[in-house]
PDB file of C-alpha atoms in Angstrom:
ATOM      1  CA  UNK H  25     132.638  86.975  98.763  1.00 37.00           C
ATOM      2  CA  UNK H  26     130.852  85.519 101.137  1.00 41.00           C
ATOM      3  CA  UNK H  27     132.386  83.779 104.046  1.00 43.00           C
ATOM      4  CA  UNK H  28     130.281  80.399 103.780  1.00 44.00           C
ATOM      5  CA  UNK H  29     130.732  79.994 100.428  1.00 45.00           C
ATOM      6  CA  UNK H  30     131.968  76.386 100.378  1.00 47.00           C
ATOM      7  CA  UNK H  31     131.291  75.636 103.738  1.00 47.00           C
ATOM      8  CA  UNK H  32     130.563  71.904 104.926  1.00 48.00           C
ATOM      9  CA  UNK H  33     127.307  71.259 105.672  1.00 47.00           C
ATOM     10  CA  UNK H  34     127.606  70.617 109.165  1.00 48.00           C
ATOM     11  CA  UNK H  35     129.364  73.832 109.894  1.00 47.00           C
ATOM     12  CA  UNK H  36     127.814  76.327 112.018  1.00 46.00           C
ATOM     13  CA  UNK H  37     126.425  79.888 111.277  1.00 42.00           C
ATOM     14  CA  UNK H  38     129.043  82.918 111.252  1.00 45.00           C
ATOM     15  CA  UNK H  39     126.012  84.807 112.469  1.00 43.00           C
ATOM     16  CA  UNK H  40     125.510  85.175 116.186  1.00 42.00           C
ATOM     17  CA  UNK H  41     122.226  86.468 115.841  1.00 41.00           C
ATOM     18  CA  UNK H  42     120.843  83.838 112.990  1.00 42.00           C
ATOM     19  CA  UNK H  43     120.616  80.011 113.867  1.00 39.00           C
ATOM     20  CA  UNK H  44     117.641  79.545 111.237  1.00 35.00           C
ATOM     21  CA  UNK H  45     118.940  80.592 108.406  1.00 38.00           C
ATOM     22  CA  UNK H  46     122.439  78.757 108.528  1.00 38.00           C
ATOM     23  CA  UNK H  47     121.251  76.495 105.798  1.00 35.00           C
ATOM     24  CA  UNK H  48     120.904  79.401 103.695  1.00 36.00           C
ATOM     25  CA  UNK H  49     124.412  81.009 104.484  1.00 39.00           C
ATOM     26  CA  UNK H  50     126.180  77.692 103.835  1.00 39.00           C
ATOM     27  CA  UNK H  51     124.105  77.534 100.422  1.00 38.00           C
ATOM     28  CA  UNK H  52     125.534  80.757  99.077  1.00 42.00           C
ATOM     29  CA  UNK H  53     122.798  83.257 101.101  1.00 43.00           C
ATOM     30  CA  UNK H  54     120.125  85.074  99.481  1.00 43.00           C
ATOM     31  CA  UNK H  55     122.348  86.611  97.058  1.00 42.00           C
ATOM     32  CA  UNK H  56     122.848  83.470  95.507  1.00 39.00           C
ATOM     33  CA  UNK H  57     118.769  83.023  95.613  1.00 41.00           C
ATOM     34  CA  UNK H  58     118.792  86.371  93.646  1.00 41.00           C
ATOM     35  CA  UNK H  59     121.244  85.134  90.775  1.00 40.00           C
ATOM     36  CA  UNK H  60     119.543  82.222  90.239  1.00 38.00           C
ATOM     37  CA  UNK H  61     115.751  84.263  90.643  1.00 39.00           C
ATOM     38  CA  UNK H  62     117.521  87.061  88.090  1.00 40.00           C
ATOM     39  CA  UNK H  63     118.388  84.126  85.301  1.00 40.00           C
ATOM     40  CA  UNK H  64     115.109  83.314  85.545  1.00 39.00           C
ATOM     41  CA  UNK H  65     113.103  83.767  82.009  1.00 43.00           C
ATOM     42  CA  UNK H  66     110.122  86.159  82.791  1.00 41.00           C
ATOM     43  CA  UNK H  67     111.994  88.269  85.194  1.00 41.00           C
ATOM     44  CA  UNK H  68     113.421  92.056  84.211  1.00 43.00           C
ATOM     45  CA  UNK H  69     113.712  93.170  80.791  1.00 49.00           C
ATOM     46  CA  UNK H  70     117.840  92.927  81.144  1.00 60.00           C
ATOM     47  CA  UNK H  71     117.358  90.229  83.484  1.00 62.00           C
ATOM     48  CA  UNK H  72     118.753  92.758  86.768  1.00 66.00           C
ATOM     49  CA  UNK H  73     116.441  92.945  89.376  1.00 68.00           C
ATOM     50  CA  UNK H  74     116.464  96.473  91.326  1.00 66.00           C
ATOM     51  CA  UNK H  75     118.406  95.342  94.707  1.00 66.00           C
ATOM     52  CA  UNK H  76     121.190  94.195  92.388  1.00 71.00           C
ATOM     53  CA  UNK H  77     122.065  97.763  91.261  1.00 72.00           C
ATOM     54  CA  UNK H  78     124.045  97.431  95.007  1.00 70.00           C
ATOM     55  CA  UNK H  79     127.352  96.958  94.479  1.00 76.00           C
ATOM     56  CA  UNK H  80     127.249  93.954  97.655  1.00 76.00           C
ATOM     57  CA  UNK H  81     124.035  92.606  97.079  1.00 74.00           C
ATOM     58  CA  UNK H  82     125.458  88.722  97.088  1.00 76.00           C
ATOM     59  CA  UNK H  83     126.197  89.611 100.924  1.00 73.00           C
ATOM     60  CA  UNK H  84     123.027  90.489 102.033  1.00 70.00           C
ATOM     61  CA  UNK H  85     122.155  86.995 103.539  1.00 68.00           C
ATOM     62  CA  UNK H  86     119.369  88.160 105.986  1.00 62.00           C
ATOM     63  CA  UNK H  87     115.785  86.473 106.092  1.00 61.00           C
ATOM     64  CA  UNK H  88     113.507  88.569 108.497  1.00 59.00           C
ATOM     65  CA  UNK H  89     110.100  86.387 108.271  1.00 57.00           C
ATOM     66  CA  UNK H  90     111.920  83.787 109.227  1.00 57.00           C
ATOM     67  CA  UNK H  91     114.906  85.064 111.566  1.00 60.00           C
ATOM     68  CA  UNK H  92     112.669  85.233 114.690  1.00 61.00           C
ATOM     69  CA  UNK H  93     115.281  86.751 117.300  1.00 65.00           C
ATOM     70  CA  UNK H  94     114.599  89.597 115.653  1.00 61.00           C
ATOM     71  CA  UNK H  95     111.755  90.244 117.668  1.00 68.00           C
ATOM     72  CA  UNK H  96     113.153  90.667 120.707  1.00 77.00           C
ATOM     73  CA  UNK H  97     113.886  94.184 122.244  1.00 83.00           C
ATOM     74  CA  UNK H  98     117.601  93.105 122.814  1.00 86.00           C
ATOM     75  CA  UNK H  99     118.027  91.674 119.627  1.00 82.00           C
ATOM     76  CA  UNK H 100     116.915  94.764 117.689  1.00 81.00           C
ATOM     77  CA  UNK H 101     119.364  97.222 119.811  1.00 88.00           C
ATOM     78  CA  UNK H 102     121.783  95.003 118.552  1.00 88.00           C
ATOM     79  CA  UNK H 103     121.049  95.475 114.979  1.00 84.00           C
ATOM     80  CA  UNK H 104     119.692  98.866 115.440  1.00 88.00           C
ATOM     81  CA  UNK H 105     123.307  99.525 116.647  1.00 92.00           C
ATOM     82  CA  UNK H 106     125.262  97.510 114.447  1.00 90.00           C
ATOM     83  CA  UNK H 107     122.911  99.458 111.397  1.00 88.00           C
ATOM     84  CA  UNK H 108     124.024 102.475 112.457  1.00 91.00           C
ATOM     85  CA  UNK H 109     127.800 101.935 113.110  1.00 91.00           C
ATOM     86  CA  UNK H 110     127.417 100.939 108.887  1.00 88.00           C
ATOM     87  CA  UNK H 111     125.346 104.158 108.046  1.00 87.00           C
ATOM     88  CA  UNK H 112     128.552 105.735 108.970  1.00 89.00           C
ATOM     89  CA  UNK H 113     130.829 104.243 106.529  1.00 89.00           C
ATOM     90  CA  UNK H 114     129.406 105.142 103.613  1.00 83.00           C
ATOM     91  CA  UNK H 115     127.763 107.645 101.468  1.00 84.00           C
ATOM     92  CA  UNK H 116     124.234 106.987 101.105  1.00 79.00           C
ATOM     93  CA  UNK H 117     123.334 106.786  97.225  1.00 83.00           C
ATOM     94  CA  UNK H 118     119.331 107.693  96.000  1.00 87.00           C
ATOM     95  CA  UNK H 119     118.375 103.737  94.533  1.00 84.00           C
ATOM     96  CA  UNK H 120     115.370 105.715  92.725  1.00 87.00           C
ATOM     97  CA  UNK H 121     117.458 108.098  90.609  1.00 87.00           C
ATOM     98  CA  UNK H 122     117.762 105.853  87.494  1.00 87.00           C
ATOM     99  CA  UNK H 123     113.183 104.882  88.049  1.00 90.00           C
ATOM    100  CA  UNK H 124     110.890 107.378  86.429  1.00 91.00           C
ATOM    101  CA  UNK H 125     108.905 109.213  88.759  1.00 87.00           C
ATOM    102  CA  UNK H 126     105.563 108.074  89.165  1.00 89.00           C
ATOM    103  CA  UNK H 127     102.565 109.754  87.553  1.00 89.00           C
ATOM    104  CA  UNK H 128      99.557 110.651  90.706  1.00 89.00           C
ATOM    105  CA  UNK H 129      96.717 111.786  88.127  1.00 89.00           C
ATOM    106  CA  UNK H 130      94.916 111.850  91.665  1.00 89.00           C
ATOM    107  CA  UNK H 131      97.253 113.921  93.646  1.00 89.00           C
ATOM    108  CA  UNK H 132      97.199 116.993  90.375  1.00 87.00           C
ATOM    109  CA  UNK H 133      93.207 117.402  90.834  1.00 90.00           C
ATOM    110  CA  UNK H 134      92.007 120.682  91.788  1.00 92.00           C
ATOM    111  CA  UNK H 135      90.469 119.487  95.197  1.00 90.00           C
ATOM    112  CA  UNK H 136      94.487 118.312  96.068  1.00 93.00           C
ATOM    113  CA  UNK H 137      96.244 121.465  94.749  1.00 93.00           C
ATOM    114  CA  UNK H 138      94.002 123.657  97.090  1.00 92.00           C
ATOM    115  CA  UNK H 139      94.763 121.453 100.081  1.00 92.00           C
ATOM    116  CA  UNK H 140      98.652 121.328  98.987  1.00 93.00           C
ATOM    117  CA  UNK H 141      98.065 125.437  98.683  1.00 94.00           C
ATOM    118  CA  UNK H 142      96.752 125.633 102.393  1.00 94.00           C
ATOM    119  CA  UNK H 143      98.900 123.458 103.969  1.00 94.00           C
ATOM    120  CA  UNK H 144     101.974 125.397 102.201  1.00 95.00           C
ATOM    121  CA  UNK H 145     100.352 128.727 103.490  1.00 95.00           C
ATOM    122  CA  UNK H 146      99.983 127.077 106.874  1.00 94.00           C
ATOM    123  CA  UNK H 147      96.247 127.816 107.483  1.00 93.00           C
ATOM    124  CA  UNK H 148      94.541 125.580 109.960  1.00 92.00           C
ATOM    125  CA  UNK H 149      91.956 122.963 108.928  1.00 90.00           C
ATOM    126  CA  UNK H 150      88.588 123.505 107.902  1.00 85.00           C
ATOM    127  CA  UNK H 151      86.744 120.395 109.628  1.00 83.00           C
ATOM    128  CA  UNK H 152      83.534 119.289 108.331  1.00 82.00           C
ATOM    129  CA  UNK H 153      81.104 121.839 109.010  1.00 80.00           C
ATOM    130  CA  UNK H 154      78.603 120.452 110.788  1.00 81.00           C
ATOM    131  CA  UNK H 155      76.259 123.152 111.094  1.00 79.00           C
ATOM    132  CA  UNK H 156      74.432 122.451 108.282  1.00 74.00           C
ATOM    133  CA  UNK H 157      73.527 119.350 110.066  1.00 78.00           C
ATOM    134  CA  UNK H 158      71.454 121.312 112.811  1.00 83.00           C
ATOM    135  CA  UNK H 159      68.084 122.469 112.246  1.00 84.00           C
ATOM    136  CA  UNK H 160      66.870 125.409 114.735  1.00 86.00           C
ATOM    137  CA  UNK H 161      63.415 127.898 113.911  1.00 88.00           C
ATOM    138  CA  UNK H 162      64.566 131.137 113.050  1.00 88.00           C
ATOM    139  CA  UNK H 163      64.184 133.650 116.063  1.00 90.00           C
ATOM    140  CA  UNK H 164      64.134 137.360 116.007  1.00 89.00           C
ATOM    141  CA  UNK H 165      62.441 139.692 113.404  1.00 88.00           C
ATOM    142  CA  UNK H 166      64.028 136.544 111.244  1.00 85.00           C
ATOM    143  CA  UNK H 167      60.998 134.543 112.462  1.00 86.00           C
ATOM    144  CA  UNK H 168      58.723 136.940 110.733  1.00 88.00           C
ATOM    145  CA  UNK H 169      60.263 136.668 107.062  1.00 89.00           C
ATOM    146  CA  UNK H 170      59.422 133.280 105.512  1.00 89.00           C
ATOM    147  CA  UNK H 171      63.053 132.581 103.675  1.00 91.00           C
ATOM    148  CA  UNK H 172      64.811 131.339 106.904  1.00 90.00           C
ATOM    149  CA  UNK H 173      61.606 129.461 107.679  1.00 91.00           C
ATOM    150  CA  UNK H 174      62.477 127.612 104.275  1.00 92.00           C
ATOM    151  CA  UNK H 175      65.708 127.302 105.009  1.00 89.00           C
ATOM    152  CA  UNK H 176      65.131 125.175 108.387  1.00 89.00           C
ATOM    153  CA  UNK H 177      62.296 123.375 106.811  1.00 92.00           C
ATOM    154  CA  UNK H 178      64.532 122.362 103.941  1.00 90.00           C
ATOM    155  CA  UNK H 179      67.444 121.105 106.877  1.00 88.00           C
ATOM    156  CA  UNK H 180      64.752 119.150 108.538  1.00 92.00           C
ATOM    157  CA  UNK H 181      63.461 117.350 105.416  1.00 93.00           C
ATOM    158  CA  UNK H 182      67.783 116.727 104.709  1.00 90.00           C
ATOM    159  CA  UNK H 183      67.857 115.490 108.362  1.00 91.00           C
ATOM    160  CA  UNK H 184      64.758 113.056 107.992  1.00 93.00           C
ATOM    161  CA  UNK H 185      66.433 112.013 104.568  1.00 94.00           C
ATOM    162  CA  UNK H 186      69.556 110.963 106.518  1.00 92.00           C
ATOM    163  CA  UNK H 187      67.896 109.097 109.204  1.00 93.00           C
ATOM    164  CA  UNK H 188      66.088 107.282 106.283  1.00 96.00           C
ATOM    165  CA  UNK H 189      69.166 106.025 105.170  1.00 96.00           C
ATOM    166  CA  UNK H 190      70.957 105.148 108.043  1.00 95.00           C
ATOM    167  CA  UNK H 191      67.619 103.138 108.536  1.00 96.00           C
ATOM    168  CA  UNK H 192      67.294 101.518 104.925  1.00 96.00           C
ATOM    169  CA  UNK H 193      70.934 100.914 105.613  1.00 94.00           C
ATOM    170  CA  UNK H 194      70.859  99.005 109.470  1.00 95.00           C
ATOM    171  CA  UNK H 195      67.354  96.812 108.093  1.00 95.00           C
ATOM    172  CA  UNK H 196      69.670  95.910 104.985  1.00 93.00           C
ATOM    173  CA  UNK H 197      72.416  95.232 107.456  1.00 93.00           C
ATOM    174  CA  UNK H 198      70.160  93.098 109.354  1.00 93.00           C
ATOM    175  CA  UNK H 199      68.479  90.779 106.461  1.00 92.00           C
ATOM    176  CA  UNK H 200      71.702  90.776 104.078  1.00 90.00           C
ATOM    177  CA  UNK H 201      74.898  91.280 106.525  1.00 90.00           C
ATOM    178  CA  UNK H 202      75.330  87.539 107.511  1.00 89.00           C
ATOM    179  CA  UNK H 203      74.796  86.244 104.370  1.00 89.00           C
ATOM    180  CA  UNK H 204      77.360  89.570 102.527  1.00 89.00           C
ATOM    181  CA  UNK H 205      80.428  88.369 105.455  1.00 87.00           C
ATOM    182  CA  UNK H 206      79.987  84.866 104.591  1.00 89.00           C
ATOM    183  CA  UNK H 207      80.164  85.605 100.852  1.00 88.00           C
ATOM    184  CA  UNK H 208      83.177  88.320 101.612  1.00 86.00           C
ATOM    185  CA  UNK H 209      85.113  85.616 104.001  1.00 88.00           C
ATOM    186  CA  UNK H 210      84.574  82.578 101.355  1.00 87.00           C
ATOM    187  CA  UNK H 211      86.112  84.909  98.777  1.00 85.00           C
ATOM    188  CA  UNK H 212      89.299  86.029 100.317  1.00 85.00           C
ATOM    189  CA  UNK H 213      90.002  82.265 101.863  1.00 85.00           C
ATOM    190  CA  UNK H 214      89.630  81.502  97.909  1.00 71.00           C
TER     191      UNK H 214
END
């Protein structure tokens, strides 16, 4: 049970560290937000919200956005302190047993399971080759055979493509970007 439950109006906050959200305390806390949010029609299916599964959710009575102390370096030693002086009182319990797990379609593809297969093997990293990017005449008795002379005219037309884009890409930039952010900035105000 809360301790401001019933307090007078006037009375201050039990909380050294929370002047703002006195009001809130002497109103029954956010606990007492969360039975009233919970009754609400529209809510959960059996009208219990997930943090109420804690057995002491009516004393939770914190409100971080607007508790502003908290930003100070002294402030959060305090609570960092105070956090883990609690940690040792109990025995953590897994909030997520009783939730389904959730299905990654993305993270079973074929490109993820080889990653998730390297990593677990611990090979390094294959970066992005670039090679194939570079475009040098074949040299040697190569320079005589006309299959790597293909081959490096085939990277230079790839390279020319590129620079083609990027082009078509910066001129759209130019005529179109002003106009695009202007769009894109009167749509998220919105």
């Amino acid at each position: 049970k809360m301790a401001t439950e019933g307090a007078p109006p006037d009375a201050p906050s039990p909380h050294p560290l929370c002047g703002v959200c006195s009001l809130v305390c002497r109103l029954g806390g956010v606990g007492a937000m969360a039975v009233a949010v919970a009754a609400t029609p529209g809510g959960v299916d059996d009208g219990k919200l997930l943090f109420m599964e804690n057995e002491h959710y009516a004393l939770v009575d914190a409100l971080p956005y607007i508790d502003t102390q908290l930003g100070s370096m002294e402030v959060a030693q305090q609570v960092k302190a105070l956090i883990d002086e609690e940690m040792t009182l109990f025995e953590p319990r897994d909030y997520l047993e009783g939730l389904p797990a959730p299905e990654l379609p993305l993270l079973s593809g074929e490109a993820f399971q080889k990653e998730f297969e390297r990593i677990e093997a611990g090979a390094p990293f294959q970066g992005v080759d670039i090679y194939k990017y570079t475009v040098e005449e074949p040299k040697g008795p190569a320079a005589q055979d006309h299959v790597p002379w293909r081959k490096a005219a085939e990277g230079a037309q790839l390279q020319l493509e590129y620079n083609r884009l990027r082009l078509v890409n910066l001129e759209m930039l130019e005529r179109w970007g002003g106009k695009a952010w202007i769009a894109h900035t009167a749509g998220v105000r919105a």
